Coordinates of C-alpha atoms in Angstrom, one line a residue:
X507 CA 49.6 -59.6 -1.0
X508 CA 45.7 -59.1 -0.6
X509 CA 44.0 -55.7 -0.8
X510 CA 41.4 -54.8 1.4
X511 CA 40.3 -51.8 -0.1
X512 CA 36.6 -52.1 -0.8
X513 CA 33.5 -54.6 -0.1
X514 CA 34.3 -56.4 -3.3
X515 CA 37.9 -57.2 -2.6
X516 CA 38.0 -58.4 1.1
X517 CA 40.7 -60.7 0.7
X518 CA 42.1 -62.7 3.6
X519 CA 45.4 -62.9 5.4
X520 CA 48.4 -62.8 3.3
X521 CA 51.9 -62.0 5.2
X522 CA 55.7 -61.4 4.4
X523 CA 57.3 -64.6 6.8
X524 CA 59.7 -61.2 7.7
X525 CA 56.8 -59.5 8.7
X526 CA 55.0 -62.1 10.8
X527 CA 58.0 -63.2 12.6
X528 CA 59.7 -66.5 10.2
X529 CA 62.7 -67.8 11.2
X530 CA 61.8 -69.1 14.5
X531 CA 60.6 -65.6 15.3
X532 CA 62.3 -63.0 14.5
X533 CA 61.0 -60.0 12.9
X534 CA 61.2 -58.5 10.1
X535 CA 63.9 -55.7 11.4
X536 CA 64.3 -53.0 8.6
X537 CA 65.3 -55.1 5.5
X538 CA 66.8 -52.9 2.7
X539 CA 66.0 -53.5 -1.1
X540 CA 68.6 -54.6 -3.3
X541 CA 69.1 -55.6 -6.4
X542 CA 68.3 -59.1 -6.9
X543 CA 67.0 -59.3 -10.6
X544 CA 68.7 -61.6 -13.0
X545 CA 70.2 -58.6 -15.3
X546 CA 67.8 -59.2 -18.2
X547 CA 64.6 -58.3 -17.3
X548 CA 62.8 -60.5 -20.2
X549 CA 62.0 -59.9 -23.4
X550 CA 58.7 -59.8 -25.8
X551 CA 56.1 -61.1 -23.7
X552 CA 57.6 -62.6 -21.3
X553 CA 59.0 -61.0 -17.7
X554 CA 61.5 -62.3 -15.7
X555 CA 60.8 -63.5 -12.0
X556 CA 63.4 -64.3 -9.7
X557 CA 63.2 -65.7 -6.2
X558 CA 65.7 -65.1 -3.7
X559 CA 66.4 -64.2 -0.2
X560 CA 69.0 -61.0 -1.0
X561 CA 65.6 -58.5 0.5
X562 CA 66.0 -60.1 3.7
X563 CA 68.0 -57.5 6.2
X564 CA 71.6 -58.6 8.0
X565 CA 70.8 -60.1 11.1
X566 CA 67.7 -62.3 12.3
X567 CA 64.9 -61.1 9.8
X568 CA 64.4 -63.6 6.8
X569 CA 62.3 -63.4 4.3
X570 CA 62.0 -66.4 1.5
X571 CA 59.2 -66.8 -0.9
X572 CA 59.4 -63.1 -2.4
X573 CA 58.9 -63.4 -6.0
X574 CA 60.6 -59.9 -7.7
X575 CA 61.1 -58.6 -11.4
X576 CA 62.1 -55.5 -12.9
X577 CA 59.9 -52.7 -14.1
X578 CA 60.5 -49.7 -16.1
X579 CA 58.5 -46.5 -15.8
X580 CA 58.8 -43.0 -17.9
X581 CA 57.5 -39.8 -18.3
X582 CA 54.7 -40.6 -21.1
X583 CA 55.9 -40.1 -24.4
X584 CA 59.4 -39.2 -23.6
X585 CA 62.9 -41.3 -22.6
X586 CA 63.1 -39.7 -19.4
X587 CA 62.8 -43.0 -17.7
X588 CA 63.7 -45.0 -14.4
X589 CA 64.2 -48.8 -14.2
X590 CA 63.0 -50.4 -10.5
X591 CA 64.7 -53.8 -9.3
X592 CA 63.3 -56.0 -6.9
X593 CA 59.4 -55.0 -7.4
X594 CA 57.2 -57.9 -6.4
X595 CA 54.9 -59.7 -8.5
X596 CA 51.6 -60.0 -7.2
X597 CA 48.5 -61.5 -8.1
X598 CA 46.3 -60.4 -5.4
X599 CA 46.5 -56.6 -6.1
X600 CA 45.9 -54.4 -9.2
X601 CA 48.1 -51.8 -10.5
X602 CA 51.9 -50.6 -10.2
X603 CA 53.0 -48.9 -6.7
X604 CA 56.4 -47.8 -6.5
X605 CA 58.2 -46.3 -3.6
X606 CA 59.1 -42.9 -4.1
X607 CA 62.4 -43.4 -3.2
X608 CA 62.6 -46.1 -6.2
X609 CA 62.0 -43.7 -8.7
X610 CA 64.5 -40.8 -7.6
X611 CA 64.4 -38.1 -9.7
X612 CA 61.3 -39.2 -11.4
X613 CA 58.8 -39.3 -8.4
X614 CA 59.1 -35.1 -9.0
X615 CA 58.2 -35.4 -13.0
X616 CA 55.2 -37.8 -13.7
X617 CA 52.5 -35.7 -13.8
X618 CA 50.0 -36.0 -10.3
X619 CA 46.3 -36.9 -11.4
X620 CA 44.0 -34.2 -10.4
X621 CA 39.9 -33.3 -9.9
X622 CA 38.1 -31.4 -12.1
X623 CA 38.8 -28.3 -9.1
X624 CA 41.7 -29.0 -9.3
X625 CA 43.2 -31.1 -6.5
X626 CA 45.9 -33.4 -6.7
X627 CA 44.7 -37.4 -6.0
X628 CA 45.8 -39.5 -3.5
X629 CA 45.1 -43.3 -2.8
X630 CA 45.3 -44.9 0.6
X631 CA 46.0 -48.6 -0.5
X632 CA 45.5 -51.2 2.5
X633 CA 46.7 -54.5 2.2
X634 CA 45.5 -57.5 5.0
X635 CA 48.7 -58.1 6.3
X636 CA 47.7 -54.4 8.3
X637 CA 50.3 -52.4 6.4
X638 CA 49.0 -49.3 3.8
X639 CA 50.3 -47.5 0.8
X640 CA 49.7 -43.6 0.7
X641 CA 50.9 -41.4 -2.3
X642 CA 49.4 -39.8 -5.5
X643 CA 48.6 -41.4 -8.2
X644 CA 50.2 -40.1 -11.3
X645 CA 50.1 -40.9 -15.1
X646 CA 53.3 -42.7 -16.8
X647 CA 53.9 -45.3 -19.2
X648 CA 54.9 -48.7 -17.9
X649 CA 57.8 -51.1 -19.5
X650 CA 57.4 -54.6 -18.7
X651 CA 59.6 -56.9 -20.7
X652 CA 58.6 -55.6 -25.0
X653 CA 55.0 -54.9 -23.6
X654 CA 54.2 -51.1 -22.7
X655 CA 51.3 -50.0 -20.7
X656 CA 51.0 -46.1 -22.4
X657 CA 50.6 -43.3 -20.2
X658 CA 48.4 -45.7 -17.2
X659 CA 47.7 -44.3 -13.6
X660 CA 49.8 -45.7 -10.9
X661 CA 50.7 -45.0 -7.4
X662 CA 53.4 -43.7 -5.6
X663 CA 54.1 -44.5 -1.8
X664 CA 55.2 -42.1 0.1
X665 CA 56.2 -38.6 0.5
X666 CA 56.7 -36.5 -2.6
X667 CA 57.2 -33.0 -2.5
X668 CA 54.3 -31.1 -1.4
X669 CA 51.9 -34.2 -0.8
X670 CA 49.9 -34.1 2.0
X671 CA 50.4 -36.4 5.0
X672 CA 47.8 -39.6 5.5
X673 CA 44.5 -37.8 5.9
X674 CA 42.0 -39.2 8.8
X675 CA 40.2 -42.3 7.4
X676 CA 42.4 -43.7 5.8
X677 CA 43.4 -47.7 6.8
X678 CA 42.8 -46.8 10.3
X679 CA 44.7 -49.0 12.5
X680 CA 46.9 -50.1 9.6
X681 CA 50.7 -49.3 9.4
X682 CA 52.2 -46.6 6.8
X683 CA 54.8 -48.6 4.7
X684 CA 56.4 -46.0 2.8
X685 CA 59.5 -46.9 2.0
X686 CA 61.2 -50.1 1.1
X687 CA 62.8 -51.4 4.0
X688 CA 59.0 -51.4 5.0
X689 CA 57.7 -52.9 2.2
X690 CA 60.5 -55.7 1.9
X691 CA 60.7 -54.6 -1.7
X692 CA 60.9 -51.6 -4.4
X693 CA 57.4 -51.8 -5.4
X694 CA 54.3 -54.2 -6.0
X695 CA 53.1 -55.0 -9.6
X696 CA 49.6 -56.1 -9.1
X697 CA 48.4 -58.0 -11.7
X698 CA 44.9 -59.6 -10.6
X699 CA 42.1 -60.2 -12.7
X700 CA 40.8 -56.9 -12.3
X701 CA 41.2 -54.0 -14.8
X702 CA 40.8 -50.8 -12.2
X703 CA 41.6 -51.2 -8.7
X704 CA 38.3 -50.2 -7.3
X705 CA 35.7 -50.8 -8.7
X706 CA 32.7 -49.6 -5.7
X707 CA 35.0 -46.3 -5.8
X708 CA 33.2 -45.6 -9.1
X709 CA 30.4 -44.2 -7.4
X710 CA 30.7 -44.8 -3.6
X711 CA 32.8 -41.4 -2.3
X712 CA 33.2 -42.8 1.2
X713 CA 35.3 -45.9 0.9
X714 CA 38.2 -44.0 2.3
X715 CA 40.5 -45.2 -1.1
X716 CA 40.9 -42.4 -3.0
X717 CA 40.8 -38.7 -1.7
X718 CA 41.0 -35.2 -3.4
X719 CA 43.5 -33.0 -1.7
X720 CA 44.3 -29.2 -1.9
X721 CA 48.3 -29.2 -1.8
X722 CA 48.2 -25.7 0.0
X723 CA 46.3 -26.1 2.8
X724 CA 46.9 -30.1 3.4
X725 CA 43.6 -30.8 3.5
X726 CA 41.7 -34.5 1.7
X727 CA 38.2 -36.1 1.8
X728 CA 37.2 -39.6 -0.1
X729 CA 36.4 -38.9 -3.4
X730 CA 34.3 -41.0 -6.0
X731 CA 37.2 -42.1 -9.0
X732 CA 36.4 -43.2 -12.5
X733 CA 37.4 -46.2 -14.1
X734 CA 39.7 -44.9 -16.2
X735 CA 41.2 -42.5 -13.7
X736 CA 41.7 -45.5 -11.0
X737 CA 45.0 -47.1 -10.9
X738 CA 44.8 -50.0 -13.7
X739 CA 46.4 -53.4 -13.8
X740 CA 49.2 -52.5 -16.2
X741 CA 48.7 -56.0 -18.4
X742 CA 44.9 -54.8 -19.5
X743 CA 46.7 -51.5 -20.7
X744 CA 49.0 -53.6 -23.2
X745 CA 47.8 -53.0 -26.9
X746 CA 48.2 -56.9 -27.0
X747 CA 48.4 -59.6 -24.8
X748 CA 46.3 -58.1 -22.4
X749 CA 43.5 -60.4 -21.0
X750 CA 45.8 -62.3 -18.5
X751 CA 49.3 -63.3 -17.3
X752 CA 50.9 -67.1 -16.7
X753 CA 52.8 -67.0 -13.7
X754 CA 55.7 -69.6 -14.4
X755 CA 57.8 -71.2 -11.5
X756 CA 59.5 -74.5 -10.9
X757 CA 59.5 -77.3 -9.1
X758 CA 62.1 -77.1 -6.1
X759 CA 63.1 -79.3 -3.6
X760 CA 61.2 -80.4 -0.6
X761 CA 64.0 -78.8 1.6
X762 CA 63.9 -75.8 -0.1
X763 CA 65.9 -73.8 -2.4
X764 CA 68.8 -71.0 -2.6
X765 CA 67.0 -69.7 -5.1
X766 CA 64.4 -69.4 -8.7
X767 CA 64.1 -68.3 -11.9
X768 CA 60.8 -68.1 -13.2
X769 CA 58.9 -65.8 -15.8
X770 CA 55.6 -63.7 -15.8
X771 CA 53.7 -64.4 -19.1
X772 CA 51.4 -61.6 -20.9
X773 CA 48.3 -62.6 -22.4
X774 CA 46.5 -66.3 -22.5
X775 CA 46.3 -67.8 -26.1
X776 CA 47.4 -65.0 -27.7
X777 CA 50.7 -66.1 -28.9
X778 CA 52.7 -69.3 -29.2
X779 CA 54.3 -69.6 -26.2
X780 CA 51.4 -68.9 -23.8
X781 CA 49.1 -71.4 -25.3
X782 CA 46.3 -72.6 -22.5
X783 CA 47.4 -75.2 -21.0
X784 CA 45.5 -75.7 -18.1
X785 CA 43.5 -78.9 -16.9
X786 CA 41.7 -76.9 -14.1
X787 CA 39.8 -73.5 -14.0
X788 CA 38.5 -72.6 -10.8
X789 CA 35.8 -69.3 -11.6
X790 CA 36.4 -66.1 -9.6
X791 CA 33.3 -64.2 -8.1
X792 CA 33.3 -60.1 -8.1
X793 CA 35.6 -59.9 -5.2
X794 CA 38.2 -63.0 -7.2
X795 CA 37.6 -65.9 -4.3
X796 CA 36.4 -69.2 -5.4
X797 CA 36.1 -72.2 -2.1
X798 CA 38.0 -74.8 -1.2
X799 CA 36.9 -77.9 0.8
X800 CA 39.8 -78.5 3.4
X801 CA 39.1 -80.8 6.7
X802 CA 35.3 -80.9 6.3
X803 CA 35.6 -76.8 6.0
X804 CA 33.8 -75.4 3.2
X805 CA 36.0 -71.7 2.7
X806 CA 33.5 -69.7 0.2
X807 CA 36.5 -66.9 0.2
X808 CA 39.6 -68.6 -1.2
X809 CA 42.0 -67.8 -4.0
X810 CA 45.4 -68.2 -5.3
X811 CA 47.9 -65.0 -4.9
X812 CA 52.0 -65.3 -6.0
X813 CA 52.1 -62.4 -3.0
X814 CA 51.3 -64.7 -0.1
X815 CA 54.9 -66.2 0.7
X816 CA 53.1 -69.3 2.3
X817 CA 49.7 -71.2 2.5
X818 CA 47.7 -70.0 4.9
X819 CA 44.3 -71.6 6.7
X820 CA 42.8 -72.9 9.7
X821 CA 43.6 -76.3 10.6
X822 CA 44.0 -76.8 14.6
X823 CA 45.1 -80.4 14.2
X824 CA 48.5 -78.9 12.5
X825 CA 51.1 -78.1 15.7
X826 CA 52.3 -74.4 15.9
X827 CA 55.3 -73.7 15.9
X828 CA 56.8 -71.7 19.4
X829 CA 57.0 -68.2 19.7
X830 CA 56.2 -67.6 15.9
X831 CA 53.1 -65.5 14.2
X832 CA 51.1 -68.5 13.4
X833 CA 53.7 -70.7 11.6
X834 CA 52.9 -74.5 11.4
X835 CA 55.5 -76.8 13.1
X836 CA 54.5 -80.4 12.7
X837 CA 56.8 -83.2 14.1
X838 CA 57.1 -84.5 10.2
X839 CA 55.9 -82.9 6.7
X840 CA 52.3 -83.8 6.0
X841 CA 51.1 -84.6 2.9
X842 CA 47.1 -82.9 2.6
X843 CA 44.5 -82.6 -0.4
X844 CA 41.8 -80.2 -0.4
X845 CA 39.1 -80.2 -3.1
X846 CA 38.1 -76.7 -4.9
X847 CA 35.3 -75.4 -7.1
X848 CA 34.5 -71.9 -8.6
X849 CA 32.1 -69.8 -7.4
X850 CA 31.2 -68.6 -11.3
X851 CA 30.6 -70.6 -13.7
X852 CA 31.6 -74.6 -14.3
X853 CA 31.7 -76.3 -10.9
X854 CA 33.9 -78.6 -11.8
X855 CA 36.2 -79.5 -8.7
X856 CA 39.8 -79.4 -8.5
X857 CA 42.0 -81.7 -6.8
X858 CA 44.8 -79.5 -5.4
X859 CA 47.4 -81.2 -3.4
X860 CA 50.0 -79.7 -1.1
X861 CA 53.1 -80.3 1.8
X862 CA 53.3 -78.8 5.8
X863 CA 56.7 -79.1 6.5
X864 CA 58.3 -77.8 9.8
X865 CA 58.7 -73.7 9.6
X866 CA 61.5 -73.8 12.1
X867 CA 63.2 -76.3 10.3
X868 CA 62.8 -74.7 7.0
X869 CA 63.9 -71.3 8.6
X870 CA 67.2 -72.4 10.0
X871 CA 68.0 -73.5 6.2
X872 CA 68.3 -70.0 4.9
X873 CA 67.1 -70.9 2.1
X874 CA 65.0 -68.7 -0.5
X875 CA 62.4 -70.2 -1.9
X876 CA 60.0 -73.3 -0.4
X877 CA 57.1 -75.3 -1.5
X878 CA 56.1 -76.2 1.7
X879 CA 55.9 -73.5 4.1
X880 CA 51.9 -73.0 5.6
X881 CA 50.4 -71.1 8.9
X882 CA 47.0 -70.2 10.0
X883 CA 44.7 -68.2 8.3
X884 CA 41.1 -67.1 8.5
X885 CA 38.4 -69.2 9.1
X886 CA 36.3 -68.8 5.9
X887 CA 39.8 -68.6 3.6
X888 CA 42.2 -70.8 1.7
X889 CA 45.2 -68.4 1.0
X890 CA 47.2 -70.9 -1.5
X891 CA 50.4 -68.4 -1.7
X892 CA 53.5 -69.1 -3.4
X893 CA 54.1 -72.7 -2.8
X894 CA 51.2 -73.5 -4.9
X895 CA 52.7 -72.3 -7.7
X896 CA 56.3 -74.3 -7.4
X897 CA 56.2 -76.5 -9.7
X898 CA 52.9 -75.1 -12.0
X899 CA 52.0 -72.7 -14.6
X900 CA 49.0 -70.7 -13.1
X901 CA 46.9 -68.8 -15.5
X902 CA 44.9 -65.4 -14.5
X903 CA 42.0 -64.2 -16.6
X904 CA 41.3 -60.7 -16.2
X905 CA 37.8 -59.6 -16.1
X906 CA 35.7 -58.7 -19.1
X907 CA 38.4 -60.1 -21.4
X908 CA 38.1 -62.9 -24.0
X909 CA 40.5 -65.8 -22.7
X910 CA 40.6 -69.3 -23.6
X911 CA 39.5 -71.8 -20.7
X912 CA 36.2 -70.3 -19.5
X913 CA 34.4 -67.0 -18.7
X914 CA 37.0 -64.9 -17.1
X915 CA 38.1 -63.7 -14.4
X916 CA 39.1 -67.3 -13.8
X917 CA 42.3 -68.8 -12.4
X918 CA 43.8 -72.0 -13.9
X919 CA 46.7 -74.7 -13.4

């Protein structure tokens, strides 16, 4: 899932099929998280992913292509600790949000970030599917397979005790998704090539992301946040293996799949089994988009992101499907090619291939996961979403760390 939340991350459409209306258009309905997560939750350096369709709710909603792992979070320093199923892995945001009802008991103990007057911080998160986080942002240590990210700023969404409500300004015309049958999942782990979250809300106070609020009387105004005090992408936090992940899926079937294991590996060249492998490395610019030439379009604003559960652009040639948000429907499954360069260094173009199948078709499957599945986008944006990745490892090299491959950030395959 895209942010949107400043000028240097303007990311492009990115939607939940639930959301949009998959499945021949129904909607997403209220689906409730449940525990999905292959028991072991990885080990070392290595996190497990699995794909499946058990976050879709009973009835008409559906919702396939929802990669989810396991995350642990505690009180810094201490065992107090809760472990969250079903948290999605993305690679278009930055930093850990957790619903506040994921943590329980826990939401009330991590410690809530505060201004040197002592207000509490709050961050209004918006993502470009029109849906927004709102919570504090609080200090804990994060657990991800043997890695720990020690005593790290992270978000909760929703309401905690106390908290005030969305302040004015914040995502306007958005929708509050505070819990996780709004979410379609426990949490987000963001790890995209960034290290902070924000980086223009270093010194611009009026980006409407973070906000300084006085728990008595309610009140919160955008605030300027430091670097270190913004929520962080939990990999750069690691003592080790901390200048990138390897997302890892397979290759599935063309008519899709019940469901996927796949892992999320820490660091890039930093141990033996995450060894750069890559023939391609596409350059991100400051706001992580490189372009893609699709159909004679030139889409300066493109990028790869594990939280977009289809491939989405403009191609009016493609039929759409009836009564759906934008889904493709073509008679038979196309084959396409688009060709795509960084816009930082090497411009050295990539040939990346991909399928349009049928949405309705794939929909009355039921199956979870699908290589295949595309709808419209935005005019200046390739979204290559989670079908891109069937089938590939996809390297992401956070910015201002050393990777193998090229000057990061950077993504590979």
């Amino acid at each position: 899932m895209s942010s949107m939340r400043n000028t240097l991350w303007a990311m492009a459409l990115c939607l939940l099929l639930a959301a949009c209306g998959g499945g021949g258009g129904s909607s997403n309905g209220g689906q409730t998280a449940q525990s999905s997560t292959p028991g072991s939750s990885g080990s070392g350096n290595v996190l497990a992913i699995h794909v499946d369709t058990s976050l879709a709710p009973t009835g008409a909603g559906y919702a396939p292509n929802l990669p989810v792992t396991t995350v642990t979070v505690c009180v810094h320093g201490t065992n107090q600790c809760v472990t969250v199923d079903d948290v999605l892995v993305d690679t278009g945001s930055v930093g850990l949000r957790l619903a506040a009802s994921a943590l329980g008991s826990l939401t009330t103990s991590l410690p809530t970030q505060t201004d040197s007057s002592g207000n509490a911080i709050g961050e209004c998160y918006a993502f470009a599917d029109g849906r927004y986080f709102w919570g504090p942002v609080v200090s804990a240590d994060i657990k991800l397979a043997g890695e720990v990210a020690s005593d790290v700023p992270m978000q909760i969404d929703g309401a905690t005790s106390g908290f005030p409500s969305t302040p004015s300004g914040c995502a306007t015309g958005y929708t509050l998704a505070d819990a996780p049958s709004l979410i379609g999942a426990n949490g987000i782990l963001g790890v995209g090539s960034l290290v902070q979250d924000c980086p223009g809300c270093t010194t611009n106070a009026t980006n409407d992301i973070y906000f300084s609020c006085n728990t008595s009387t309610g009140i919160c105004h955008s605030t300027t946040q430091s670097a270190a005090n913004q929520v962080q992408n939990p990999v750069a936090a690691f003592a080790v293996d901390n200048n990138g992940v390897i997302v890892k899926l397979p290759a599935i079937s063309a008519t899709g799949q019940a469901s996927v294991d796949g892992s999320l590996v820490f660091g890039i060249g930093t141990q033996s089994d995450n060894t750069f492998a890559a023939t391609s490395v596409l350059g991100y610019d400051p706001a992580l988009t490189f372009t893609t030439q699709y159909s004679g379009k030139s889409m300066t604003e493109s990028y790869i992101d594990s939280g977009s559960n289809g491939l989405f652009f403009v191609d009016s040639s493609i039929v759409p499907c009836s009564g759906t948000a934008g889904w493709y429907c073509p008679a038979a499954t196309l084959a396409l090619s688009a060709t795509s360069t960084g816009n930082a260094g090497p411009a050295t173009p990539a040939n990346m291939s991909f399928m349009v199948a049928n949405e309705n078709n794939l929909a009355r499957t039921r199956a979870s996961a699908f290589d295949n599945l595309a709808a419209t986008g935005l005019n200046n944006t390739f979204d290559w979403g989670l079908p891109f990745f069937f089938g590939r490892n996809v390297y992401f090299a956070i910015a201002g760390r050393t990777a193998p491959g090229g000057t990061a950030p950077y993504v590979a395959f």
